[in-house]
Short mmCIF file of C-alpha atoms in Angstrom, two decimals:
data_model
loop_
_atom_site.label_atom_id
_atom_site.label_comp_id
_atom_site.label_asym_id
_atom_site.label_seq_id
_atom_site.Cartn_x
_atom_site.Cartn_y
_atom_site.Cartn_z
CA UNK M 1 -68.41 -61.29 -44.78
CA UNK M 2 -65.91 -61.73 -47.11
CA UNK M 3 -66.29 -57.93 -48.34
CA UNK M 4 -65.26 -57.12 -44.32
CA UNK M 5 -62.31 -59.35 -44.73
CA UNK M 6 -61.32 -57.44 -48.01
CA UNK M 7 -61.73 -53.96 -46.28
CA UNK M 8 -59.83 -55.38 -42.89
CA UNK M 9 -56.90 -56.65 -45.04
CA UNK M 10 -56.85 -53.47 -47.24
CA UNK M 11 -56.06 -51.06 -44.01
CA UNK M 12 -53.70 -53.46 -42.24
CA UNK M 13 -51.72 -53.29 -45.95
CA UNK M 14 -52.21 -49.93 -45.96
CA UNK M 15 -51.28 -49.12 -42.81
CA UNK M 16 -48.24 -51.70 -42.67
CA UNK M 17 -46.76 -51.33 -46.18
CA UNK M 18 -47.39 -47.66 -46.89
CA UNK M 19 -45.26 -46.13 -44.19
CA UNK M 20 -42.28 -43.82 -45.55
CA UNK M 21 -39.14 -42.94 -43.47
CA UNK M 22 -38.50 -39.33 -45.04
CA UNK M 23 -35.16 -37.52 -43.94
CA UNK M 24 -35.13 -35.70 -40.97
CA UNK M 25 -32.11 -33.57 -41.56
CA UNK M 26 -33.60 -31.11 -43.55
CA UNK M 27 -32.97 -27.46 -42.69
CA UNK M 28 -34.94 -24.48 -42.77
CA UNK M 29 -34.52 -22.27 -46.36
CA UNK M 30 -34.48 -19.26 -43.92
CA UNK M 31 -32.98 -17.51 -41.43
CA UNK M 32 -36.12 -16.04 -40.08
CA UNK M 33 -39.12 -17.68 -38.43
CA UNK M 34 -41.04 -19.44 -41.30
CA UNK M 35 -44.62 -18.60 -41.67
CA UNK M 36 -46.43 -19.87 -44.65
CA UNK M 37 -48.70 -17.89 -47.19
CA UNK M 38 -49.64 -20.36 -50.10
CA UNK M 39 -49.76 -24.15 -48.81
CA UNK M 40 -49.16 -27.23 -50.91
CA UNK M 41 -52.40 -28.63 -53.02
CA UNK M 42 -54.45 -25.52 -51.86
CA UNK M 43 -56.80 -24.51 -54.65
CA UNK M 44 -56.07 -21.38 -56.60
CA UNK M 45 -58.10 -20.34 -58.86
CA UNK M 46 -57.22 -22.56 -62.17
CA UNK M 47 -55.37 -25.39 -60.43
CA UNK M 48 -53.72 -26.54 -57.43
CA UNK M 49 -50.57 -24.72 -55.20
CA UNK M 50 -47.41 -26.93 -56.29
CA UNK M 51 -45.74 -25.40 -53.68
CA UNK M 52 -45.09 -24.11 -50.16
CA UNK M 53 -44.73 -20.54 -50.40
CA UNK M 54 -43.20 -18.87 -47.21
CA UNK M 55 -43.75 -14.93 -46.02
CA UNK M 56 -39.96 -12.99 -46.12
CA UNK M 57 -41.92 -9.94 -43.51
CA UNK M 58 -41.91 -7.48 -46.55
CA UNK M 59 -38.37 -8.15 -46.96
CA UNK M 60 -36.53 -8.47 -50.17
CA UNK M 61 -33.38 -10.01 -50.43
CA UNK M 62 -33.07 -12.52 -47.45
CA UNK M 63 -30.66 -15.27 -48.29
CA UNK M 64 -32.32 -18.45 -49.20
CA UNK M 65 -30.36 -21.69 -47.85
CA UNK M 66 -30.22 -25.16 -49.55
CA UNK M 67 -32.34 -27.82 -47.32
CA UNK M 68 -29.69 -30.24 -47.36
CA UNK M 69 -26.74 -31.37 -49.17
CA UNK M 70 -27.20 -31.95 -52.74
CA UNK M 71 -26.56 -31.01 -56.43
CA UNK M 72 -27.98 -28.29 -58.79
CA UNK M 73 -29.56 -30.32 -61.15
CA UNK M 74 -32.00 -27.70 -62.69
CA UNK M 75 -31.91 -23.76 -63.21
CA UNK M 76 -35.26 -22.63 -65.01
CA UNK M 77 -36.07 -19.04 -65.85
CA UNK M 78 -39.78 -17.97 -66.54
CA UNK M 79 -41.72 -15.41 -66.82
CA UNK M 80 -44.42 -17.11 -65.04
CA UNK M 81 -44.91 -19.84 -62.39
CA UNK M 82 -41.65 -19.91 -60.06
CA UNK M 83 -39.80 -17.38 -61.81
CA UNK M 84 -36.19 -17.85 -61.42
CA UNK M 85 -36.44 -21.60 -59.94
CA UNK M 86 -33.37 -23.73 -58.93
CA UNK M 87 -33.66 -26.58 -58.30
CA UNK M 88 -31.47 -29.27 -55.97
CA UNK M 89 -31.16 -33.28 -55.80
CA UNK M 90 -30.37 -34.72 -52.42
CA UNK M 91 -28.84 -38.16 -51.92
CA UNK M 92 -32.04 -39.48 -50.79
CA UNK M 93 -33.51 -38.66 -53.75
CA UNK M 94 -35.75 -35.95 -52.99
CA UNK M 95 -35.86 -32.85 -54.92
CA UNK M 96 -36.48 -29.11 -53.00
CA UNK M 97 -37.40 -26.38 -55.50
CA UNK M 98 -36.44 -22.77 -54.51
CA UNK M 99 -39.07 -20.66 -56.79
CA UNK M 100 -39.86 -16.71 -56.93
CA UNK M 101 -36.16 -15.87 -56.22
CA UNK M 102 -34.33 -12.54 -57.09
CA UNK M 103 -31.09 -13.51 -58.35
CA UNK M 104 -28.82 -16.07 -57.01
CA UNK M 105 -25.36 -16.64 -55.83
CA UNK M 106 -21.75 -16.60 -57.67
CA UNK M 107 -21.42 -19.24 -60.41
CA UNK M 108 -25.47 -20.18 -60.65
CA UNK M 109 -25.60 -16.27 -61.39
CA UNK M 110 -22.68 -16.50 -63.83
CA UNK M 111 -24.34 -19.18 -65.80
CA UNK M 112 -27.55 -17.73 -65.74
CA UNK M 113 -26.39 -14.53 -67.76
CA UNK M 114 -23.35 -16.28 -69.64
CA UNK M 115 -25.89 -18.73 -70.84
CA UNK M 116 -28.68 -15.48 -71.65
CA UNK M 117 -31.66 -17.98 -70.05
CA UNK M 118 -32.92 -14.34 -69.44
CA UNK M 119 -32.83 -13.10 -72.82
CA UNK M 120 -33.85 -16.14 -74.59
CA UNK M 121 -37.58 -15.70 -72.38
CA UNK M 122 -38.05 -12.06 -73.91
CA UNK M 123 -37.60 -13.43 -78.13
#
């Protein structure tokens, strides 16, 4: 009886204190229809997707739009996993990571080669 109790209490928390309000102002990365081609947590096969990976129709190129007002708080090179990754801090405190991009815009670009993140990947 007192196991039932346990398990009824347990939901009700669960249910009551985990809800989350997440923002709902977030815009699409993309001016095209999004259609997605690796999902988050999917199993590859070493480890799990980190990611949501979204089909450009064969294109190259397409502008890729920030989510939502923020700050660049990270720009990571690699010559594996996202690639050339930038990443952006919103007020509420979520992070959205753009990953497997070509180049980017005007001063990111600029610091990218002033600072030679691209050469210092092939020493």
């Amino acid at each position: 009886m007192y196991i039932m109790r346990f398990l009824l209490f347990l939901m009700v928390s669960c249910s009551i204190f985990g809800q989350t309000n997440y923002p709902t102002d977030f815009i699409s990365p993309l001016t095209i229809p999004l259609d997605v081609s690796g999902s988050f947590g999917e199993l590859r096969s070493n480890h799990f997707h980190s990611g949501l990976d979204l089909k450009t129709d064969k294109r190259e190129g397409l502008n890729v739009l920030a989510t939502g007002d923020g700050y660049v708080s990270r720009i990571k090179v690699s010559t594996f996993g996202y690639g050339k990754a930038i990443y952006i801090t919103h007020p509420s405190g979520y992070v959205s990571v753009y990953g497997h991009l070509q180049r980017a815009n005007g001063a990111i670009e600029e610091y990218i080669k002033n600072n030679n993140i691209l050469r210092n990947l092939l020493k």
